PDB file of C-alpha atoms in Angstrom:
ATOM      1  CA  UNK A 300     -17.546  51.759 -33.898  1.00 38.00           C
ATOM      2  CA  UNK A 301     -19.397  50.765 -37.098  1.00 39.00           C
ATOM      3  CA  UNK A 302     -16.086  50.399 -38.935  1.00 34.00           C
ATOM      4  CA  UNK A 303     -14.668  48.262 -36.083  1.00 40.00           C
ATOM      5  CA  UNK A 304     -17.658  45.901 -36.130  1.00 35.00           C
ATOM      6  CA  UNK A 305     -17.467  45.612 -39.906  1.00 37.00           C
ATOM      7  CA  UNK A 306     -13.728  44.859 -39.736  1.00 39.00           C
ATOM      8  CA  UNK A 307     -14.308  42.197 -37.063  1.00 40.00           C
ATOM      9  CA  UNK A 308     -17.060  40.631 -39.148  1.00 41.00           C
ATOM     10  CA  UNK A 309     -14.811  40.525 -42.217  1.00 37.00           C
ATOM     11  CA  UNK A 310     -12.075  38.899 -40.165  1.00 50.00           C
ATOM     12  CA  UNK A 311     -14.468  36.262 -38.832  1.00 55.00           C
ATOM     13  CA  UNK A 312     -15.620  35.533 -42.385  1.00 78.00           C
ATOM     14  CA  UNK A 313     -12.016  35.213 -43.582  1.00 81.00           C
ATOM     15  CA  UNK A 314     -11.190  32.841 -40.722  1.00 81.00           C
ATOM     16  CA  UNK A 315     -14.199  30.678 -41.605  1.00 85.00           C
ATOM     17  CA  UNK A 316     -13.261  30.667 -45.294  1.00 90.00           C
ATOM     18  CA  UNK A 317      -9.641  29.759 -44.546  1.00 90.00           C
ATOM     19  CA  UNK A 318     -10.712  26.984 -42.176  1.00 90.00           C
ATOM     20  CA  UNK A 319     -13.107  25.534 -44.757  1.00 93.00           C
ATOM     21  CA  UNK A 320     -10.386  25.577 -47.429  1.00 95.00           C
ATOM     22  CA  UNK A 321      -7.938  23.879 -45.074  1.00 95.00           C
ATOM     23  CA  UNK A 322     -10.446  21.162 -44.145  1.00 95.00           C
ATOM     24  CA  UNK A 323     -11.393  20.486 -47.776  1.00 96.00           C
ATOM     25  CA  UNK A 324      -7.735  20.184 -48.751  1.00 96.00           C
ATOM     26  CA  UNK A 325      -7.181  17.757 -45.870  1.00 97.00           C
ATOM     27  CA  UNK A 326     -10.221  15.664 -46.826  1.00 97.00           C
ATOM     28  CA  UNK A 327      -9.075  15.568 -50.436  1.00 97.00           C
ATOM     29  CA  UNK A 328      -5.578  14.447 -49.489  1.00 96.00           C
ATOM     30  CA  UNK A 329      -6.780  11.742 -47.098  1.00 96.00           C
ATOM     31  CA  UNK A 330      -9.494  10.491 -49.462  1.00 96.00           C
ATOM     32  CA  UNK A 331      -7.147  10.283 -52.450  1.00 97.00           C
ATOM     33  CA  UNK A 332      -4.539   8.406 -50.425  1.00 97.00           C
ATOM     34  CA  UNK A 333      -7.091   5.980 -48.964  1.00 96.00           C
ATOM     35  CA  UNK A 334      -8.826   4.945 -52.184  1.00 96.00           C
ATOM     36  CA  UNK A 335      -5.554   4.821 -54.124  1.00 96.00           C
ATOM     37  CA  UNK A 336      -4.197   2.520 -51.413  1.00 97.00           C
ATOM     38  CA  UNK A 337      -7.247   0.260 -51.698  1.00 94.00           C
ATOM     39  CA  UNK A 338      -6.758  -0.016 -55.470  1.00 94.00           C
ATOM     40  CA  UNK A 339      -3.038  -0.693 -55.025  1.00 96.00           C
ATOM     41  CA  UNK A 340      -3.620  -3.363 -52.377  1.00 95.00           C
ATOM     42  CA  UNK A 341      -6.213  -5.154 -54.522  1.00 92.00           C
ATOM     43  CA  UNK A 342      -3.821  -5.037 -57.451  1.00 93.00           C
ATOM     44  CA  UNK A 343      -0.954  -6.525 -55.431  1.00 93.00           C
ATOM     45  CA  UNK A 344      -3.182  -9.292 -54.067  1.00 91.00           C
ATOM     46  CA  UNK A 345      -4.990 -10.200 -57.292  1.00 90.00           C
ATOM     47  CA  UNK A 346      -2.689  -9.547 -60.260  1.00 90.00           C
ATOM     48  CA  UNK A 347      -1.691 -12.904 -61.646  1.00 86.00           C
ATOM     49  CA  UNK A 348      -4.255 -14.760 -59.559  1.00 87.00           C
ATOM     50  CA  UNK A 349      -6.262 -17.237 -61.672  1.00 88.00           C
ATOM     51  CA  UNK A 350      -9.531 -15.936 -60.204  1.00 85.00           C
ATOM     52  CA  UNK A 351      -8.751 -12.199 -60.447  1.00 83.00           C
ATOM     53  CA  UNK A 352     -11.676 -11.735 -62.863  1.00 83.00           C
ATOM     54  CA  UNK A 353     -14.118 -13.402 -60.494  1.00 83.00           C
ATOM     55  CA  UNK A 354     -12.956 -11.033 -57.743  1.00 82.00           C
ATOM     56  CA  UNK A 355     -13.625  -8.051 -60.011  1.00 84.00           C
ATOM     57  CA  UNK A 356     -10.050  -6.785 -60.183  1.00 86.00           C
ATOM     58  CA  UNK A 357     -10.522  -4.390 -63.099  1.00 89.00           C
ATOM     59  CA  UNK A 358     -14.081  -3.048 -62.584  1.00 88.00           C
ATOM     60  CA  UNK A 359     -13.801  -2.568 -58.822  1.00 90.00           C
ATOM     61  CA  UNK A 360     -10.319  -1.061 -59.089  1.00 92.00           C
ATOM     62  CA  UNK A 361     -11.655   1.309 -61.744  1.00 93.00           C
ATOM     63  CA  UNK A 362     -14.175   2.617 -59.210  1.00 93.00           C
ATOM     64  CA  UNK A 363     -11.475   2.930 -56.511  1.00 94.00           C
ATOM     65  CA  UNK A 364      -9.222   4.886 -58.884  1.00 95.00           C
ATOM     66  CA  UNK A 365     -12.198   7.068 -59.825  1.00 95.00           C
ATOM     67  CA  UNK A 366     -12.822   7.860 -56.157  1.00 96.00           C
ATOM     68  CA  UNK A 367      -9.134   8.639 -55.652  1.00 97.00           C
ATOM     69  CA  UNK A 368      -9.305  11.002 -58.637  1.00 97.00           C
ATOM     70  CA  UNK A 369     -12.359  12.797 -57.211  1.00 97.00           C
ATOM     71  CA  UNK A 370     -10.552  13.456 -53.943  1.00 97.00           C
ATOM     72  CA  UNK A 371      -7.339  14.419 -55.703  1.00 97.00           C
ATOM     73  CA  UNK A 372      -9.296  17.043 -57.632  1.00 96.00           C
ATOM     74  CA  UNK A 373     -10.801  18.286 -54.359  1.00 96.00           C
ATOM     75  CA  UNK A 374      -7.305  18.597 -52.899  1.00 96.00           C
ATOM     76  CA  UNK A 375      -5.973  20.424 -55.961  1.00 94.00           C
ATOM     77  CA  UNK A 376      -8.934  22.821 -56.005  1.00 93.00           C
ATOM     78  CA  UNK A 377      -8.527  23.641 -52.294  1.00 93.00           C
ATOM     79  CA  UNK A 378      -4.779  23.924 -51.789  1.00 89.00           C
ATOM     80  CA  UNK A 379      -2.549  26.908 -52.358  1.00 86.00           C
ATOM     81  CA  UNK A 380      -3.899  30.395 -52.863  1.00 91.00           C
ATOM     82  CA  UNK A 381      -7.134  31.461 -51.138  1.00 92.00           C
ATOM     83  CA  UNK A 382     -10.311  30.450 -52.969  1.00 92.00           C
ATOM     84  CA  UNK A 383     -13.645  32.329 -52.771  1.00 93.00           C
ATOM     85  CA  UNK A 384     -16.124  30.786 -50.346  1.00 92.00           C
ATOM     86  CA  UNK A 385     -18.594  30.014 -53.151  1.00 93.00           C
ATOM     87  CA  UNK A 386     -15.900  28.062 -55.017  1.00 93.00           C
ATOM     88  CA  UNK A 387     -15.057  26.076 -51.891  1.00 95.00           C
ATOM     89  CA  UNK A 388     -18.686  25.226 -51.227  1.00 95.00           C
ATOM     90  CA  UNK A 389     -19.171  24.182 -54.837  1.00 95.00           C
ATOM     91  CA  UNK A 390     -16.069  21.971 -54.642  1.00 95.00           C
ATOM     92  CA  UNK A 391     -17.374  20.439 -51.422  1.00 96.00           C
ATOM     93  CA  UNK A 392     -20.775  19.562 -52.880  1.00 96.00           C
ATOM     94  CA  UNK A 393     -19.397  18.420 -56.238  1.00 96.00           C
ATOM     95  CA  UNK A 394     -16.830  16.105 -54.665  1.00 96.00           C
ATOM     96  CA  UNK A 395     -19.406  14.322 -52.503  1.00 97.00           C
ATOM     97  CA  UNK A 396     -21.906  13.914 -55.342  1.00 96.00           C
ATOM     98  CA  UNK A 397     -19.196  12.680 -57.736  1.00 96.00           C
ATOM     99  CA  UNK A 398     -17.998  10.239 -55.080  1.00 96.00           C
ATOM    100  CA  UNK A 399     -21.585   8.979 -54.762  1.00 96.00           C
ATOM    101  CA  UNK A 400     -21.769   8.477 -58.534  1.00 95.00           C
ATOM    102  CA  UNK A 401     -18.486   6.563 -58.494  1.00 94.00           C
ATOM    103  CA  UNK A 402     -19.641   4.355 -55.620  1.00 94.00           C
ATOM    104  CA  UNK A 403     -22.937   3.727 -57.403  1.00 92.00           C
ATOM    105  CA  UNK A 404     -20.888   2.518 -60.367  1.00 89.00           C
ATOM    106  CA  UNK A 405     -19.989  -0.575 -58.350  1.00 88.00           C
ATOM    107  CA  UNK A 406     -23.466  -1.834 -59.249  1.00 85.00           C
ATOM    108  CA  UNK A 407     -22.226  -2.457 -62.792  1.00 83.00           C
ATOM    109  CA  UNK A 408     -19.146  -4.420 -61.685  1.00 80.00           C
ATOM    110  CA  UNK A 409     -19.741  -8.078 -62.499  1.00 75.00           C
ATOM    111  CA  UNK A 410     -17.742 -10.061 -59.943  1.00 72.00           C
ATOM    112  CA  UNK A 411     -19.109 -13.519 -59.103  1.00 69.00           C
ATOM    113  CA  UNK A 412     -17.104 -13.762 -55.860  1.00 70.00           C
ATOM    114  CA  UNK A 413     -18.054 -10.279 -54.612  1.00 73.00           C
ATOM    115  CA  UNK A 414     -21.569  -9.081 -53.804  1.00 76.00           C
ATOM    116  CA  UNK A 415     -20.719  -5.503 -54.733  1.00 82.00           C
ATOM    117  CA  UNK A 416     -23.824  -4.020 -53.156  1.00 85.00           C
ATOM    118  CA  UNK A 417     -22.224  -4.478 -49.728  1.00 86.00           C
ATOM    119  CA  UNK A 418     -18.930  -2.636 -50.399  1.00 87.00           C
ATOM    120  CA  UNK A 419     -21.076  -0.023 -52.149  1.00 90.00           C
ATOM    121  CA  UNK A 420     -23.036   0.638 -48.953  1.00 93.00           C
ATOM    122  CA  UNK A 421     -19.874   0.592 -46.833  1.00 93.00           C
ATOM    123  CA  UNK A 422     -18.032   2.963 -49.198  1.00 94.00           C
ATOM    124  CA  UNK A 423     -20.800   5.587 -49.256  1.00 96.00           C
ATOM    125  CA  UNK A 424     -20.990   5.455 -45.459  1.00 96.00           C
ATOM    126  CA  UNK A 425     -17.264   6.252 -45.258  1.00 94.00           C
ATOM    127  CA  UNK A 426     -17.602   9.049 -47.817  1.00 96.00           C
ATOM    128  CA  UNK A 427     -20.495  10.745 -46.017  1.00 97.00           C
ATOM    129  CA  UNK A 428     -19.196  10.355 -42.478  1.00 96.00           C
ATOM    130  CA  UNK A 429     -15.654  11.446 -43.358  1.00 95.00           C
ATOM    131  CA  UNK A 430     -17.015  14.657 -44.851  1.00 96.00           C
ATOM    132  CA  UNK A 431     -19.295  15.302 -41.875  1.00 95.00           C
ATOM    133  CA  UNK A 432     -16.436  14.873 -39.391  1.00 94.00           C
ATOM    134  CA  UNK A 433     -13.762  16.804 -41.283  1.00 95.00           C
ATOM    135  CA  UNK A 434     -15.605  19.576 -43.162  1.00 94.00           C
ATOM    136  CA  UNK A 435     -17.484  22.321 -41.270  1.00 91.00           C
ATOM    137  CA  UNK A 436     -21.083  22.160 -42.440  1.00 92.00           C
ATOM    138  CA  UNK A 437     -24.521  23.010 -41.131  1.00 92.00           C
ATOM    139  CA  UNK A 438     -26.922  20.066 -40.690  1.00 93.00           C
ATOM    140  CA  UNK A 439     -29.161  21.362 -43.492  1.00 94.00           C
ATOM    141  CA  UNK A 440     -26.289  21.502 -45.949  1.00 95.00           C
ATOM    142  CA  UNK A 441     -25.091  18.049 -44.917  1.00 95.00           C
ATOM    143  CA  UNK A 442     -28.582  16.666 -45.444  1.00 96.00           C
ATOM    144  CA  UNK A 443     -28.789  18.129 -48.948  1.00 96.00           C
ATOM    145  CA  UNK A 444     -25.297  17.058 -50.003  1.00 96.00           C
ATOM    146  CA  UNK A 445     -25.427  13.603 -48.407  1.00 96.00           C
ATOM    147  CA  UNK A 446     -28.913  12.968 -49.777  1.00 96.00           C
ATOM    148  CA  UNK A 447     -27.828  13.849 -53.311  1.00 96.00           C
ATOM    149  CA  UNK A 448     -24.736  11.640 -53.029  1.00 96.00           C
ATOM    150  CA  UNK A 449     -26.783   8.676 -51.778  1.00 96.00           C
ATOM    151  CA  UNK A 450     -29.204   8.667 -54.734  1.00 96.00           C
ATOM    152  CA  UNK A 451     -26.795   6.920 -57.167  1.00 95.00           C
ATOM    153  CA  UNK A 452     -26.120   4.299 -54.501  1.00 94.00           C
ATOM    154  CA  UNK A 453     -29.824   3.668 -53.871  1.00 93.00           C
ATOM    155  CA  UNK A 454     -30.331   3.292 -57.612  1.00 92.00           C
ATOM    156  CA  UNK A 455     -27.243   1.096 -57.817  1.00 89.00           C
ATOM    157  CA  UNK A 456     -28.644  -1.300 -55.216  1.00 87.00           C
ATOM    158  CA  UNK A 457     -31.683  -1.959 -57.395  1.00 84.00           C
ATOM    159  CA  UNK A 458     -29.619  -2.184 -60.589  1.00 84.00           C
ATOM    160  CA  UNK A 459     -27.209  -4.683 -59.054  1.00 78.00           C
ATOM    161  CA  UNK A 460     -29.915  -6.961 -57.710  1.00 75.00           C
ATOM    162  CA  UNK A 461     -31.752  -6.907 -61.043  1.00 75.00           C
ATOM    163  CA  UNK A 462     -28.574  -7.727 -62.951  1.00 71.00           C
ATOM    164  CA  UNK A 463     -27.987 -10.620 -60.580  1.00 66.00           C
ATOM    165  CA  UNK A 464     -31.572 -11.827 -61.028  1.00 63.00           C
ATOM    166  CA  UNK A 465     -32.364 -11.524 -57.334  1.00 58.00           C
ATOM    167  CA  UNK A 466     -35.372  -9.206 -57.636  1.00 54.00           C
ATOM    168  CA  UNK A 467     -38.208 -11.717 -57.874  1.00 49.00           C
ATOM    169  CA  UNK A 468     -41.437 -10.231 -56.561  1.00 48.00           C
ATOM    170  CA  UNK A 469     -41.840  -7.663 -53.814  1.00 46.00           C
ATOM    171  CA  UNK A 470     -41.797 -10.322 -51.107  1.00 48.00           C
ATOM    172  CA  UNK A 471     -38.706 -12.177 -52.341  1.00 50.00           C
ATOM    173  CA  UNK A 472     -35.421 -12.311 -50.419  1.00 55.00           C
ATOM    174  CA  UNK A 473     -33.736 -10.148 -53.049  1.00 64.00           C
ATOM    175  CA  UNK A 474     -36.258  -7.362 -52.541  1.00 73.00           C
ATOM    176  CA  UNK A 475     -35.940  -7.649 -48.774  1.00 78.00           C
ATOM    177  CA  UNK A 476     -32.151  -7.442 -49.062  1.00 77.00           C
ATOM    178  CA  UNK A 477     -32.445  -4.369 -51.301  1.00 81.00           C
ATOM    179  CA  UNK A 478     -34.646  -2.731 -48.682  1.00 84.00           C
ATOM    180  CA  UNK A 479     -32.166  -3.501 -45.911  1.00 87.00           C
ATOM    181  CA  UNK A 480     -29.192  -2.131 -47.855  1.00 89.00           C
ATOM    182  CA  UNK A 481     -31.171   0.976 -48.801  1.00 91.00           C
ATOM    183  CA  UNK A 482     -31.984   1.446 -45.125  1.00 94.00           C
ATOM    184  CA  UNK A 483     -28.297   1.227 -44.213  1.00 94.00           C
ATOM    185  CA  UNK A 484     -27.558   3.894 -46.810  1.00 95.00           C
ATOM    186  CA  UNK A 485     -30.240   6.190 -45.405  1.00 95.00           C
ATOM    187  CA  UNK A 486     -28.876   5.595 -41.900  1.00 96.00           C
ATOM    188  CA  UNK A 487     -25.487   6.800 -43.166  1.00 96.00           C
ATOM    189  CA  UNK A 488     -27.147   9.974 -44.439  1.00 96.00           C
ATOM    190  CA  UNK A 489     -28.788  10.486 -41.045  1.00 96.00           C
ATOM    191  CA  UNK A 490     -25.544   9.893 -39.171  1.00 96.00           C
ATOM    192  CA  UNK A 491     -23.706  12.390 -41.374  1.00 95.00           C
ATOM    193  CA  UNK A 492     -26.344  15.009 -40.562  1.00 96.00           C
ATOM    194  CA  UNK A 493     -26.116  14.205 -36.842  1.00 95.00           C
ATOM    195  CA  UNK A 494     -22.312  14.390 -36.923  1.00 94.00           C
ATOM    196  CA  UNK A 495     -22.448  17.771 -38.660  1.00 93.00           C
ATOM    197  CA  UNK A 496     -24.942  19.053 -36.120  1.00 91.00           C
ATOM    198  CA  UNK A 497     -22.831  17.996 -33.140  1.00 91.00           C
ATOM    199  CA  UNK A 498     -19.452  19.072 -34.517  1.00 89.00           C
ATOM    200  CA  UNK A 499     -20.708  22.332 -36.035  1.00 85.00           C
ATOM    201  CA  UNK A 500     -22.392  23.150 -32.725  1.00 81.00           C
ATOM    202  CA  UNK A 501     -19.254  22.362 -30.725  1.00 81.00           C
ATOM    203  CA  UNK A 502     -17.154  24.579 -32.974  1.00 78.00           C
ATOM    204  CA  UNK A 503     -19.632  27.420 -32.459  1.00 73.00           C
ATOM    205  CA  UNK A 504     -19.508  26.890 -28.686  1.00 71.00           C
ATOM    206  CA  UNK A 505     -15.712  26.917 -28.655  1.00 69.00           C
ATOM    207  CA  UNK A 506     -15.698  30.091 -30.710  1.00 68.00           C
ATOM    208  CA  UNK A 507     -18.126  31.703 -28.279  1.00 66.00           C
ATOM    209  CA  UNK A 508     -16.144  30.473 -25.264  1.00 63.00           C
ATOM    210  CA  UNK A 509     -13.064  32.259 -26.585  1.00 60.00           C
ATOM    211  CA  UNK A 510     -14.820  35.588 -26.110  1.00 59.00           C
ATOM    212  CA  UNK A 511     -14.210  37.492 -22.877  1.00 58.00           C
ATOM    213  CA  UNK A 512     -16.620  40.370 -22.564  1.00 60.00           C
ATOM    214  CA  UNK A 513     -16.057  42.607 -25.571  1.00 64.00           C
ATOM    215  CA  UNK A 514     -12.867  40.780 -26.592  1.00 68.00           C
ATOM    216  CA  UNK A 515     -12.097  37.606 -28.508  1.00 69.00           C
ATOM    217  CA  UNK A 516      -9.041  35.599 -27.465  1.00 66.00           C
ATOM    218  CA  UNK A 517      -6.702  34.789 -30.335  1.00 70.00           C
ATOM    219  CA  UNK A 518      -3.548  33.125 -29.026  1.00 73.00           C
ATOM    220  CA  UNK A 519      -1.728  32.477 -25.792  1.00 76.00           C
ATOM    221  CA  UNK A 520       1.333  34.735 -25.394  1.00 78.00           C
ATOM    222  CA  UNK A 521       2.669  33.628 -22.027  1.00 81.00           C
ATOM    223  CA  UNK A 522       1.944  32.194 -18.609  1.00 80.00           C
ATOM    224  CA  UNK A 523       3.279  32.990 -15.160  1.00 76.00           C
ATOM    225  CA  UNK A 524       2.496  32.832 -11.470  1.00 73.00           C
ATOM    226  CA  UNK A 525       0.019  35.714 -11.707  1.00 73.00           C
ATOM    227  CA  UNK A 526      -1.986  34.413 -14.660  1.00 75.00           C
ATOM    228  CA  UNK A 527      -2.032  33.832 -18.396  1.00 79.00           C
ATOM    229  CA  UNK A 528      -1.578  36.490 -21.097  1.00 82.00           C
ATOM    230  CA  UNK A 529      -3.498  36.239 -24.385  1.00 75.00           C
ATOM    231  CA  UNK A 530      -3.511  38.299 -27.526  1.00 78.00           C
ATOM    232  CA  UNK A 531      -7.077  39.564 -27.977  1.00 75.00           C
ATOM    233  CA  UNK A 532      -9.062  41.785 -30.314  1.00 74.00           C
ATOM    234  CA  UNK A 533     -12.101  43.898 -29.703  1.00 68.00           C
ATOM    235  CA  UNK A 534     -15.260  42.197 -30.867  1.00 59.00           C
TER     236      UNK A 534
END
């Protein structure tokens, strides 16, 4: 009996590890494709345009390519042969933090026609929420990872407004705008934690619902007039 419980536990751990690796690879593939597409679209629209510099073609595209590279590395580190769970978790955390650093780099992009603090806030929201929805994570882990990734963006908001000369006194409109954008960023962190809590909880409930007494249902084998037949294993 002890050996059976240990074997079942090892199998559950392997299933969780394989699922995490699959989700990270999927996130990496989608993220790389999305940000590469954004860079490509901006290039097509702005190359040769007389005001391409004012729209920040090079500096903003550099950030988009950097984000695509971060996700491509996540995909490469998660695809193929099985990776240890500690490696997968490290890749998960590193990719989100590096994405936050890249997004925060938008603060240094000088583009007169683009207030880069706004796409910066939007981009980090997409990064955090995409991870929370796709990657299995406890709320505590999501809070730690999302919080760390948001720090470069919060710093970038202040840097951008100072470079633009909009931080004039604590009561000025620039300071108020910085506070509002920082609040939006923190809301994104909170939503990522909430999403992880809901989705992680639902996955746990589904896993529990698959158990029938001392058995765990694995796959449906057939169905007929008398009932449904499942492959099952002893818990």
